[in-house]
Amino acid sequence: MRIPKRPVSFCLSLFSPEFPRPLDSRISFYSGFHYKTPNFSFAKPKQIHSTGVNQLHMSYMMDKGQKAVLGDKRQSSEPMESSDGVQEPCIWSSPEGGKDEAELGKQIFCNRSLNMRNIIAVGFDMDYTLAQYKPETFEKLAYEGTIEKLVSNLGYPEELLGWTFNWKYMVRGLVVDKKRGNILKMDRHKYVKVAYHGFRELTKEEKVGSYGNTLIRDAFDEPDYALIDTLFSLAEAYLFAQLVDFMDKNPGRVPAKVDYARMYKDVRSAVDMCHRDGTLKQMVAKDPIKYINEDKSIVPLLKMLRDSRRATFLVTNSLWDYTNIVMNFLCESRTLDACNFDWLQYFDVVITGSAKPGFFHEESNANLFEVEPESGKLINTDNGTPMAQVGNTSPSITLKKQNECCRVFQGGTVRHLHKLLSIESSSQVLYVGDHIYGDILRSKKILGWRTMLVVPELETEVKLLWELRDSRKALQLMRSDRDHIEDQIHRLRWSLDFEDLNADQKQEKSALVEDLELQRNQVRIKHQQTQRECHQNFHKVWGQLMKTGYQNSRFAHQVERFACLYTSQVSNLSLYSPNKYYRPGEDFMPHEFNILPM
């Protein structure tokens, strides 16, 4: 756990004792039986770039004359109006930039110290990183395409074609139990806290029977489980839950010999068919504004990074034709009919068809081909160096010279990329992606690249954390009260069992135990109700993305382990100096809560 590096009065967290006694600089647990919130008022939250994922640490000043106000003045992330009336993004390098901290939902959070002065190359994934897809249209498109393949190619009943998709139902960080047809949410210790069979919530007894009653802990990994760790997977998870319900209610309506595991495999096969035949990408290419969010800060961000003398590169699993269409839309607002290659000026190297995460293995033998942008033709290279064709003594494409347009490739490995960018140490690279496994874990664990994870859900989550701060404080007080009551009950019962008491003393202590047990039950019920309501404010089914009860969720644990930085969108980088030193808060353990001054 981490504490902020600035002097503060307390930290907002479901896990931290956040209420100092008046005029006391130390943190202390509240031990009374009442839930009245201390009469403090709060100033606007300070910058949160020093936060780790174990807690949402926010700095506050306790001042009776101030209130907590979000957005009470122009933030550095708000657009400015130019002379022609067009809204221009206000980035750090602009004349008005860098004067105020970024607004709450657009801040960058730090797990591990990262000095940008040591970074010589910044790389980006494209899909769901630079290109933020609209779930209400793009995921719906993927869902409908998958159902069509299930019916037409895999023999599922036609009535599936009438199903509808709720794009808000699933969240990242869930785990699919393929054999049992369950969808799980776990804490960082891999204990199942929320579980559904299809759309039916499992009881506590069912959860314990399936996941908590074995001698050997389940690893919850492939092949029996599937991780929903990318936004691309939400539609298939929702469809799988629908199919589980359908099969349970109509056992004879699915293809013969199909169980839950086979059904999930069929869904994955149908998704792959949609990608292979180009169904999804053709629709996006025709009308990108329908499926992709516009972000006017991307080009200023790339320009700022290049002006700071850093190389920039793009590594995407998408092939060149689709990459060119999406990047034209993002950088120039161009559609299919008006595409050109102007956007390449913002990059030194572009690698398409990279086949991540395999791309990050240096020992891979994947060949690197150079792409001719105009035709899409692939040309053989010798580790990036153009090769002469048979019968021709000179290569068809010359090596890139200083300040010339970037080179485009397909395939290859990270070894080729390091050579193309003259990278001498992997720690000189910052890579920004959205996929905890395909982008972040492999690049961090195998290479030692510095990493930044894009978590779009975070923008809403941190704002809700701020709005629900009073409920979270009440939860902490109730939990402390419950512990205090239970300690007293244990002491009285011990006295009744082992001490030499007369009849009156036993009667008095027994009455006290009954009274305390009644209080404990009241606190427990109120605590459970308040906690459920608090979590349902984030999501009616799965609760807070980064939490499972009082523990960090499995997803949050992965973010903390593998992402040096994390933020809600890639363009948030434009709100900070390209030479910024990102520093995390100090790590601390539970035994330090009540000892270390803030």
Coordinates of C-alpha atoms in Angstrom, one line a residue:
M1 CA 0.0 0.0 0.0
R2 CA 1.1 3.6 -0.5
I3 CA 0.7 6.9 1.2
P4 CA 0.9 10.2 -0.6
K5 CA 4.2 12.0 -0.8
R6 CA 2.7 15.4 0.1
P7 CA 1.8 16.3 3.7
V8 CA -1.9 15.5 4.0
S9 CA -4.5 14.9 6.7
F10 CA -5.9 11.5 5.5
C11 CA -6.2 9.2 2.5
L12 CA -9.5 8.1 1.1
S13 CA -9.6 4.4 0.9
L14 CA -11.9 1.6 1.8
F15 CA -8.9 0.0 3.5
S16 CA -7.3 2.9 5.3
P17 CA -8.3 4.4 8.7
E18 CA -8.9 7.7 7.1
F19 CA -10.1 9.8 10.1
P20 CA -7.6 11.5 12.2
R21 CA -8.7 12.7 15.6
P22 CA -8.8 16.5 15.7
L23 CA -5.4 18.1 16.1
D24 CA -3.7 14.7 15.8
S25 CA -1.3 14.1 13.0
R26 CA -1.4 10.4 13.3
I27 CA -3.9 8.0 11.7
S28 CA -6.0 6.2 14.3
F29 CA -8.9 3.7 14.1
Y30 CA -12.2 4.9 15.3
S31 CA -13.5 2.7 18.1
G32 CA -16.9 4.1 19.0
F33 CA -20.3 2.7 18.2
H34 CA -21.7 5.6 16.2
Y35 CA -21.3 6.4 12.6
K36 CA -21.5 10.2 12.6
T37 CA -19.0 11.5 10.1
P38 CA -16.5 14.0 11.6
N39 CA -17.4 17.6 10.7
F40 CA -14.6 18.3 8.3
S41 CA -14.8 20.1 5.0
F42 CA -12.5 19.4 2.1
A43 CA -10.5 21.4 -0.4
K44 CA -10.2 20.4 -4.0
P45 CA -8.2 17.2 -4.4
K46 CA -4.5 17.6 -5.3
Q47 CA -2.8 15.9 -8.1
I48 CA -2.9 12.1 -8.0
H49 CA 0.0 11.1 -10.1
S50 CA 1.7 9.6 -7.0
T51 CA -0.9 6.9 -6.5
G52 CA -0.6 3.1 -6.5
V53 CA -3.4 0.8 -7.2
N54 CA -3.7 -0.7 -3.7
Q55 CA -5.5 2.5 -2.7
L56 CA -6.9 5.5 -4.3
H57 CA -4.8 8.1 -2.5
M58 CA -6.0 11.6 -2.7
S59 CA -4.5 14.6 -1.0
Y60 CA -6.9 16.9 0.8
M61 CA -6.5 19.9 3.0
M62 CA -8.9 20.1 6.0
D63 CA -10.1 23.6 6.1
K64 CA -13.5 24.5 7.6
G65 CA -13.9 27.4 5.2
Q66 CA -13.5 25.4 2.1
K67 CA -15.5 22.8 0.2
A68 CA -14.5 20.0 -2.1
V69 CA -15.2 21.3 -5.6
L70 CA -14.5 19.4 -8.8
G71 CA -14.1 21.5 -11.9
D72 CA -14.4 24.8 -10.2
K73 CA -11.9 26.4 -12.6
R74 CA -10.5 25.7 -16.0
Q75 CA -8.4 22.5 -15.9
S76 CA -5.4 22.1 -18.1
S77 CA -7.2 19.3 -20.0
E78 CA -10.1 21.5 -21.1
P79 CA -10.0 22.6 -24.7
M80 CA -9.3 26.2 -25.7
E81 CA -11.1 28.1 -28.4
S82 CA -8.9 29.2 -31.3
S83 CA -9.3 32.4 -33.3
D84 CA -11.4 30.6 -35.9
G85 CA -13.8 29.3 -33.2
V86 CA -12.5 25.7 -33.4
Q87 CA -12.0 23.9 -30.0
E88 CA -8.3 23.1 -29.7
P89 CA -7.0 20.7 -27.0
C90 CA -5.0 22.4 -24.2
I91 CA -1.9 20.3 -23.8
W92 CA 1.0 20.8 -21.5
S93 CA 3.3 22.4 -24.1
S94 CA 0.7 25.0 -25.2
P95 CA 0.9 28.5 -23.8
E96 CA -2.0 27.9 -21.4
G97 CA -1.0 24.3 -20.5
G98 CA 0.6 23.0 -17.3
K99 CA -0.8 25.7 -15.0
D100 CA -3.3 23.6 -13.3
E101 CA -3.4 19.9 -12.4
A102 CA -5.3 17.6 -14.7
E103 CA -8.9 17.0 -13.7
L104 CA -9.6 14.0 -11.6
G105 CA -10.6 11.5 -14.3
K106 CA -7.7 12.4 -16.6
Q107 CA -4.8 12.1 -14.2
I108 CA -1.9 9.6 -14.6
F109 CA -1.4 7.2 -11.7
C110 CA 2.0 5.8 -10.8
N111 CA 2.9 2.3 -9.5
R112 CA 6.7 2.5 -10.1
S113 CA 9.0 5.5 -10.4
L114 CA 9.4 6.5 -14.0
N115 CA 11.7 9.4 -15.0
M116 CA 10.7 10.4 -18.5
R117 CA 14.2 11.9 -19.1
N118 CA 15.4 8.3 -19.3
I119 CA 12.9 7.4 -22.0
I120 CA 14.1 7.7 -25.6
A121 CA 11.2 6.0 -27.4
V122 CA 7.5 6.0 -26.7
G123 CA 5.4 3.3 -28.4
F124 CA 1.6 2.8 -28.7
D125 CA -0.8 0.0 -29.5
M126 CA -3.6 1.2 -31.8
D127 CA -6.9 -0.7 -31.0
Y128 CA -8.4 0.5 -27.8
T129 CA -5.4 2.6 -27.0
L130 CA -5.0 5.3 -29.7
A131 CA -8.3 4.2 -31.1
Q132 CA -11.0 4.1 -28.4
Y133 CA -14.0 2.2 -29.8
K134 CA -17.5 3.0 -28.9
P135 CA -18.9 -0.1 -27.0
E136 CA -22.5 0.7 -27.8
T137 CA -21.8 0.4 -31.6
F138 CA -18.5 -1.6 -32.0
E139 CA -19.2 -4.3 -29.4
K140 CA -22.7 -4.6 -30.7
L141 CA -21.3 -5.1 -34.2
A142 CA -19.0 -7.8 -32.9
Y143 CA -21.8 -9.5 -30.9
E144 CA -24.1 -9.6 -33.9
G145 CA -21.4 -10.9 -36.2
T146 CA -20.5 -13.7 -33.7
I147 CA -24.1 -14.8 -33.5
E148 CA -24.4 -14.9 -37.3
K149 CA -21.4 -17.2 -37.5
L150 CA -22.7 -19.4 -34.7
V151 CA -26.0 -19.9 -36.6
S152 CA -24.7 -20.1 -40.2
N153 CA -21.4 -22.0 -39.6
L154 CA -21.7 -23.9 -36.3
G155 CA -25.3 -25.1 -36.3
Y156 CA -26.8 -23.1 -33.5
P157 CA -30.6 -22.4 -33.7
E158 CA -31.8 -19.4 -35.7
E159 CA -33.7 -17.9 -32.8
L160 CA -30.3 -16.6 -31.5
L161 CA -30.5 -14.0 -34.3
G162 CA -33.2 -12.3 -32.3
W163 CA -31.1 -11.9 -29.2
T164 CA -30.0 -8.4 -28.1
F165 CA -26.7 -7.2 -26.5
N166 CA -26.4 -5.2 -23.2
W167 CA -23.0 -3.6 -23.6
K168 CA -22.9 -2.3 -20.1
Y169 CA -23.3 -5.7 -18.4
M170 CA -19.8 -7.2 -18.5
V171 CA -16.7 -5.6 -17.2
R172 CA -13.0 -6.3 -17.5
G173 CA -11.2 -8.5 -15.0
L174 CA -13.8 -11.3 -14.9
V175 CA -12.9 -15.0 -15.3
V176 CA -14.9 -17.5 -17.3
D177 CA -15.2 -21.0 -15.9
K178 CA -15.6 -22.9 -19.2
K179 CA -16.5 -26.3 -17.7
R180 CA -19.2 -25.0 -15.2
G181 CA -20.6 -22.2 -17.3
N182 CA -19.8 -19.7 -14.6
I183 CA -18.5 -16.1 -14.7
L184 CA -16.4 -15.1 -11.7
K185 CA -15.0 -12.0 -10.1
M186 CA -12.0 -12.6 -7.8
D187 CA -9.9 -10.7 -5.4
R188 CA -6.1 -10.4 -5.7
H189 CA -5.7 -13.6 -3.7
K190 CA -7.8 -15.5 -6.3
Y191 CA -10.7 -16.0 -3.9
V192 CA -14.1 -16.0 -5.8
K193 CA -16.2 -13.2 -4.3
V194 CA -18.9 -12.8 -7.0
A195 CA -20.1 -15.6 -9.3
Y196 CA -22.9 -16.1 -11.8
H197 CA -24.0 -19.2 -13.7
G198 CA -25.2 -17.5 -16.8
F199 CA -27.2 -14.7 -15.4
R200 CA -28.1 -16.4 -12.1
E201 CA -26.1 -15.4 -9.1
L202 CA -24.6 -18.3 -7.2
T203 CA -25.3 -18.6 -3.5
K204 CA -22.5 -18.5 -0.9
E205 CA -22.8 -22.3 -0.5
E206 CA -22.6 -22.9 -4.3
K207 CA -19.4 -20.7 -4.5
V208 CA -17.8 -22.5 -1.6
G209 CA -18.8 -25.9 -3.0
S210 CA -17.2 -25.2 -6.4
Y211 CA -14.2 -23.0 -5.6
G212 CA -13.5 -23.1 -1.8
N213 CA -13.7 -26.7 -0.8
T214 CA -10.6 -28.3 -2.3
L215 CA -7.2 -29.3 -0.9
I216 CA -5.3 -27.6 -3.8
R217 CA -6.1 -24.0 -4.8
D218 CA -7.2 -23.6 -8.3
A219 CA -4.9 -21.3 -10.5
F220 CA -7.9 -20.2 -12.6
D221 CA -5.8 -20.3 -15.8
E222 CA -6.2 -21.8 -19.2
P223 CA -7.3 -24.3 -20.4
D224 CA -10.3 -24.6 -18.0
Y225 CA -10.7 -20.8 -17.5
A226 CA -10.6 -17.7 -19.8
L227 CA -9.7 -14.2 -18.7
I228 CA -11.8 -11.3 -19.7
D229 CA -8.9 -8.8 -19.7
T230 CA -9.6 -6.8 -22.8
L231 CA -12.6 -4.7 -23.9
F232 CA -12.7 -6.9 -27.0
S233 CA -13.8 -9.8 -24.9
L234 CA -16.9 -8.2 -23.3
A235 CA -19.3 -9.2 -26.1
E236 CA -18.2 -12.8 -26.2
A237 CA -18.5 -13.1 -22.4
Y238 CA -22.1 -11.7 -22.5
L239 CA -23.0 -14.1 -25.4
F240 CA -21.6 -17.0 -23.4
A241 CA -23.7 -16.2 -20.4
Q242 CA -26.8 -16.0 -22.7
L243 CA -25.9 -19.4 -24.2
V244 CA -25.5 -21.0 -20.7
D245 CA -29.0 -19.8 -19.8
F246 CA -30.4 -21.0 -23.1
M247 CA -28.8 -24.5 -22.8
D248 CA -30.0 -24.9 -19.2
K249 CA -33.6 -24.1 -20.2
N250 CA -33.5 -25.8 -23.6
P251 CA -31.1 -28.7 -23.3
G252 CA -32.2 -30.2 -26.7
R253 CA -31.9 -27.0 -28.7
V254 CA -28.1 -26.8 -28.9
P255 CA -26.0 -28.9 -31.3
A256 CA -25.4 -32.5 -30.1
K257 CA -22.7 -33.2 -27.6
V258 CA -22.2 -29.5 -26.8
D259 CA -21.4 -28.8 -23.2
Y260 CA -20.4 -25.5 -21.6
A261 CA -16.7 -25.8 -22.5
R262 CA -17.5 -26.7 -26.1
M263 CA -20.0 -23.8 -26.3
Y264 CA -17.3 -21.3 -25.2
K265 CA -15.0 -22.8 -27.8
D266 CA -17.6 -22.3 -30.4
V267 CA -18.1 -18.6 -29.4
R268 CA -14.3 -18.1 -29.7
S269 CA -14.3 -19.7 -33.1
A270 CA -17.1 -17.5 -34.3
V271 CA -15.3 -14.4 -33.0
D272 CA -12.2 -15.5 -34.9
M273 CA -14.2 -16.0 -38.1
C274 CA -15.5 -12.4 -37.9
H275 CA -11.9 -11.2 -37.6
R276 CA -10.6 -13.4 -40.4
D277 CA -13.2 -12.6 -43.0
G278 CA -13.0 -8.8 -42.2
T279 CA -16.6 -8.5 -41.2
L280 CA -15.9 -6.1 -38.4
K281 CA -13.1 -4.0 -39.9
Q282 CA -15.0 -3.5 -43.2
M283 CA -17.9 -1.9 -41.3
V284 CA -15.6 0.3 -39.2
A285 CA -13.7 1.4 -42.3
K286 CA -16.9 2.5 -44.0
D287 CA -18.0 4.7 -41.1
P288 CA -15.2 5.2 -38.5
I289 CA -17.0 8.0 -36.7
K290 CA -19.8 5.6 -35.8
Y291 CA -17.4 3.2 -34.1
I292 CA -14.4 5.2 -32.9
N293 CA -14.3 8.2 -30.5
E294 CA -12.6 11.3 -31.9
D295 CA -9.7 12.6 -29.8
K296 CA -8.2 15.9 -30.9
S297 CA -5.3 15.5 -28.4
I298 CA -3.6 12.6 -30.1
V299 CA -1.7 14.6 -32.8
P300 CA -0.6 17.4 -30.3
L301 CA 0.6 14.6 -28.0
L302 CA 2.6 12.9 -30.7
K303 CA 4.1 16.3 -31.8
M304 CA 5.0 17.2 -28.3
L305 CA 6.8 13.8 -27.8
R306 CA 8.7 14.3 -31.1
D307 CA 9.6 17.9 -30.2
S308 CA 11.1 16.6 -27.0
R309 CA 13.5 14.5 -29.2
R310 CA 11.9 11.1 -28.5
A311 CA 11.2 8.5 -31.1
T312 CA 7.6 7.3 -31.4
F313 CA 6.5 4.0 -32.8
L314 CA 3.2 2.1 -33.3
V315 CA 3.0 -1.7 -32.8
T316 CA -0.4 -3.2 -33.7
N317 CA -1.8 -6.6 -34.5
S318 CA -4.0 -5.0 -37.2
L319 CA -2.8 -5.2 -40.8
W320 CA -1.7 -2.2 -42.8
D321 CA -4.9 -1.5 -44.8
Y322 CA -7.0 -1.2 -41.6
T323 CA -4.3 0.6 -39.6
N324 CA -4.0 3.3 -42.3
I325 CA -7.8 3.9 -42.3
V326 CA -8.0 4.2 -38.5
M327 CA -4.9 6.4 -38.1
N328 CA -6.2 8.7 -40.9
F329 CA -9.4 9.1 -39.0
L330 CA -7.6 9.7 -35.6
C331 CA -4.9 12.1 -36.9
E332 CA -6.6 13.8 -39.8
S333 CA -10.4 13.1 -39.4
R334 CA -10.2 11.5 -42.9
T335 CA -12.5 8.8 -44.0
L336 CA -11.9 5.9 -46.4
D337 CA -12.3 7.9 -49.6
A338 CA -9.7 10.6 -48.6
C339 CA -7.0 8.5 -46.9
N340 CA -3.4 9.4 -47.4
F341 CA -0.1 8.9 -45.5
D342 CA 0.3 12.2 -43.7
W343 CA -0.1 10.6 -40.3
L344 CA 3.1 8.7 -40.7
Q345 CA 5.0 11.9 -40.0
Y346 CA 4.2 11.5 -36.3
F347 CA 6.0 8.1 -36.1
D348 CA 9.5 6.8 -36.7
V349 CA 8.5 3.2 -37.1
V350 CA 5.1 1.5 -37.6
I351 CA 4.8 -2.3 -37.2
T352 CA 1.5 -3.9 -38.3
G353 CA 0.5 -7.5 -38.1
S354 CA 2.8 -7.8 -35.1
A355 CA 1.1 -10.9 -33.6
K356 CA 1.5 -9.7 -30.0
P357 CA 2.2 -11.1 -27.5
G358 CA 4.5 -13.4 -29.5
F359 CA 6.2 -10.2 -30.9
F360 CA 7.8 -9.6 -27.5
H361 CA 9.8 -12.8 -27.5
E362 CA 13.2 -12.0 -28.9
E363 CA 13.9 -15.6 -29.7
S364 CA 11.0 -15.7 -32.1
N365 CA 11.9 -16.4 -35.8
A366 CA 9.1 -14.2 -37.2
N367 CA 10.2 -12.5 -40.5
L368 CA 10.1 -8.8 -40.8
F369 CA 8.6 -7.4 -44.1
E370 CA 8.6 -3.8 -45.2
V371 CA 5.2 -2.5 -46.3
E372 CA 5.0 -0.3 -49.4
P373 CA 2.3 2.1 -48.2
E374 CA 0.8 2.9 -51.6
S375 CA 0.2 -0.7 -52.7
G376 CA 0.4 -2.6 -49.4
K377 CA 3.0 -4.8 -51.1
L378 CA 5.3 -6.7 -48.7
I379 CA 9.0 -6.6 -49.4
N380 CA 11.6 -8.9 -47.8
T381 CA 14.1 -7.3 -45.5
D382 CA 17.2 -8.5 -43.7
N383 CA 16.3 -7.6 -40.1
G384 CA 14.9 -4.3 -41.4
T385 CA 17.5 -3.6 -44.1
P386 CA 15.9 -3.7 -47.6
M387 CA 17.0 -6.6 -49.7
A388 CA 17.7 -6.5 -53.5
Q389 CA 15.3 -8.5 -55.6
V390 CA 16.6 -11.2 -57.8
G391 CA 17.8 -9.6 -61.1
N392 CA 18.0 -6.2 -59.4
T393 CA 21.2 -5.0 -57.8
S394 CA 19.6 -2.4 -55.5
P395 CA 16.8 -2.6 -53.0
S396 CA 13.4 -1.2 -54.0
I397 CA 13.1 0.8 -50.8
T398 CA 16.0 2.8 -49.4
L399 CA 16.8 3.1 -45.7
K400 CA 15.0 5.9 -43.9
K401 CA 17.2 8.9 -43.5
Q402 CA 17.0 11.5 -40.8
N403 CA 13.8 13.5 -40.8
E404 CA 12.3 11.5 -43.6
C405 CA 8.9 9.7 -43.4
C406 CA 8.7 6.7 -41.1
R407 CA 9.0 3.2 -42.3
V408 CA 6.1 0.7 -42.2
F409 CA 6.6 -3.0 -41.5
Q410 CA 4.7 -6.2 -40.9
G411 CA 5.6 -9.0 -38.5
G412 CA 9.0 -9.3 -37.0
T413 CA 9.9 -9.3 -33.3
V414 CA 11.0 -6.8 -30.7
R415 CA 14.6 -7.5 -31.7
H416 CA 13.9 -5.9 -35.0
L417 CA 12.2 -2.9 -33.4
H418 CA 15.2 -2.3 -31.0
K419 CA 17.5 -2.3 -34.0
L420 CA 15.4 0.1 -36.1
L421 CA 15.2 2.6 -33.2
S422 CA 18.8 2.0 -32.0
I423 CA 17.5 1.0 -28.5
E424 CA 20.4 0.0 -26.3
S425 CA 18.4 -0.8 -23.1
S426 CA 14.9 -2.0 -22.9
S427 CA 14.3 0.4 -19.9
Q428 CA 14.6 3.3 -22.4
V429 CA 11.2 2.3 -23.9
L430 CA 7.8 3.3 -22.7
Y431 CA 5.0 1.3 -24.2
V432 CA 1.3 2.3 -23.9
G433 CA -1.4 -0.3 -24.4
D434 CA -4.8 -1.5 -23.2
H435 CA -4.4 -5.2 -23.0
I436 CA -3.0 -6.4 -19.6
Y437 CA -1.7 -9.6 -21.1
G438 CA -1.0 -8.9 -24.8
D439 CA 0.5 -5.4 -24.3
I440 CA 1.6 -4.8 -20.7
L441 CA 2.5 -8.1 -18.9
R442 CA 4.7 -9.5 -21.7
S443 CA 6.5 -6.3 -22.5
K444 CA 7.1 -5.7 -18.8
K445 CA 7.9 -9.2 -17.6
I446 CA 9.9 -10.4 -20.6
L447 CA 11.6 -7.2 -21.8
G448 CA 11.7 -4.8 -18.9
W449 CA 10.0 -2.1 -21.0
R450 CA 8.4 0.7 -19.0
T451 CA 4.6 0.4 -19.4
M452 CA 1.5 2.5 -19.2
L453 CA -1.9 0.8 -19.2
V454 CA -5.0 2.5 -20.6
V455 CA -8.1 1.9 -18.5
P456 CA -11.0 3.8 -20.0
E457 CA -13.3 2.8 -17.1
L458 CA -11.0 4.6 -14.7
E459 CA -12.4 8.1 -15.6
T460 CA -15.8 7.3 -14.3
E461 CA -14.5 5.2 -11.4
V462 CA -12.3 7.8 -9.8
K463 CA -15.1 10.4 -10.0
L464 CA -17.5 8.0 -8.3
L465 CA -14.9 7.4 -5.6
W466 CA -14.8 11.1 -4.9
E467 CA -18.6 11.4 -4.9
L468 CA -19.0 8.4 -2.6
R469 CA -16.3 9.4 -0.1
D470 CA -18.8 9.9 2.8
S471 CA -20.3 6.4 2.2
R472 CA -16.8 4.9 2.2
K473 CA -16.0 6.7 5.5
A474 CA -19.1 5.3 7.0
L475 CA -18.2 1.8 5.9
Q476 CA -14.8 2.1 7.6
L477 CA -16.4 3.3 10.8
M478 CA -18.9 0.5 10.8
R479 CA -16.2 -2.1 10.2
S480 CA -14.2 -0.7 13.1
D481 CA -17.3 -0.7 15.3
R482 CA -18.0 -4.4 14.4
D483 CA -14.4 -5.4 15.3
H484 CA -14.7 -3.5 18.6
I485 CA -18.0 -5.2 19.5
E486 CA -16.7 -8.7 18.7
D487 CA -13.6 -8.1 20.8
Q488 CA -15.8 -7.3 23.8
I489 CA -18.0 -10.4 23.1
H490 CA -15.0 -12.7 23.0
R491 CA -13.7 -11.3 26.3
L492 CA -17.0 -11.7 28.0
R493 CA -17.5 -15.3 26.7
W494 CA -14.0 -16.2 27.9
S495 CA -14.8 -14.8 31.3
L496 CA -18.0 -16.9 31.4
D497 CA -16.2 -20.1 30.4
F498 CA -13.0 -19.9 32.5
E499 CA -13.4 -17.4 35.4
D500 CA -14.9 -18.2 38.8
L501 CA -18.1 -16.1 38.7
N502 CA -21.1 -16.1 41.0
A503 CA -24.6 -16.4 39.7
D504 CA -25.2 -12.6 39.6
Q505 CA -22.0 -12.0 37.7
K506 CA -22.8 -14.7 35.2
Q507 CA -26.3 -13.3 34.6
E508 CA -24.9 -9.8 34.2
K509 CA -22.2 -10.8 31.7
S510 CA -24.6 -13.1 29.8
A511 CA -27.0 -10.1 29.4
L512 CA -24.1 -8.0 28.2
V513 CA -23.2 -10.7 25.6
E514 CA -26.8 -10.8 24.3
D515 CA -26.9 -7.0 24.1
L516 CA -23.6 -6.8 22.2
E517 CA -24.6 -9.6 19.9
L518 CA -27.7 -7.7 19.0
Q519 CA -25.5 -4.6 18.3
R520 CA -23.1 -6.6 16.2
N521 CA -25.9 -8.0 14.1
Q522 CA -27.3 -4.5 13.5
V523 CA -23.9 -3.2 12.5
R524 CA -23.3 -6.3 10.3
I525 CA -26.6 -5.9 8.4
K526 CA -26.1 -2.1 8.0
H527 CA -22.5 -2.6 6.9
Q528 CA -23.4 -5.3 4.3
Q529 CA -26.3 -3.2 3.0
T530 CA -24.2 0.0 2.7
Q531 CA -21.3 -1.9 1.1
R532 CA -23.6 -3.5 -1.5
E533 CA -25.1 -0.1 -2.3
C534 CA -21.7 1.5 -2.6
H535 CA -20.5 -1.1 -5.0
Q536 CA -23.7 -1.0 -7.0
N537 CA -23.1 2.6 -7.7
F538 CA -20.1 1.5 -9.8
H539 CA -21.8 -1.5 -11.4
K540 CA -25.1 -3.1 -10.5
V541 CA -23.7 -6.7 -10.9
W542 CA -19.9 -6.6 -10.6
G543 CA -19.3 -3.6 -8.4
Q544 CA -16.1 -1.5 -8.5
L545 CA -13.6 -2.4 -11.2
M546 CA -10.6 -2.2 -8.9
K547 CA -12.1 -3.7 -5.8
T548 CA -13.8 -6.9 -4.7
G549 CA -15.2 -6.2 -1.3
Y550 CA -12.4 -4.8 0.8
Q551 CA -9.7 -6.4 -1.3
N552 CA -8.2 -5.2 -4.6
S553 CA -9.7 -7.1 -7.5
R554 CA -7.6 -9.6 -9.5
F555 CA -7.6 -7.0 -12.3
A556 CA -6.3 -4.3 -10.0
H557 CA -3.6 -6.7 -8.8
Q558 CA -2.4 -7.2 -12.3
V559 CA -2.4 -3.5 -13.0
E560 CA -0.3 -2.9 -9.9
R561 CA 2.2 -5.7 -10.8
F562 CA 2.8 -4.9 -14.5
A563 CA 1.8 -1.3 -15.3
C564 CA 4.3 1.4 -14.3
L565 CA 1.7 4.0 -15.0
Y566 CA -2.1 3.7 -15.7
T567 CA -4.6 6.3 -16.8
S568 CA -8.0 6.5 -18.5
Q569 CA -6.9 7.5 -22.0
V570 CA -3.7 7.8 -23.9
S571 CA -4.1 11.5 -24.6
N572 CA -3.8 12.2 -20.8
L573 CA 0.0 12.0 -21.5
S574 CA -0.4 15.4 -23.2
L575 CA -1.4 17.0 -19.9
Y576 CA 2.1 16.4 -18.4
S577 CA 5.6 17.4 -19.2
P578 CA 7.4 15.0 -21.5
N579 CA 10.3 15.1 -19.0
K580 CA 8.2 14.5 -15.9
Y581 CA 9.4 12.3 -13.1
Y582 CA 6.5 10.1 -12.1
R583 CA 6.8 9.1 -8.4
P584 CA 4.6 6.6 -6.5
G585 CA 3.4 7.2 -3.0
E586 CA 5.4 5.3 -0.3
D587 CA 4.5 1.7 0.2
F588 CA 3.2 0.7 3.6
M589 CA 1.7 -2.3 5.3
P590 CA -1.3 -2.6 7.7
H591 CA 1.0 -2.5 10.8
E592 CA 2.1 1.0 9.8
F593 CA -1.3 2.5 9.6
N594 CA -1.5 3.6 13.2
I595 CA 2.2 4.4 13.6
L596 CA 3.6 6.5 10.8
P597 CA 2.5 10.1 10.7
M598 CA 1.2 11.3 7.4

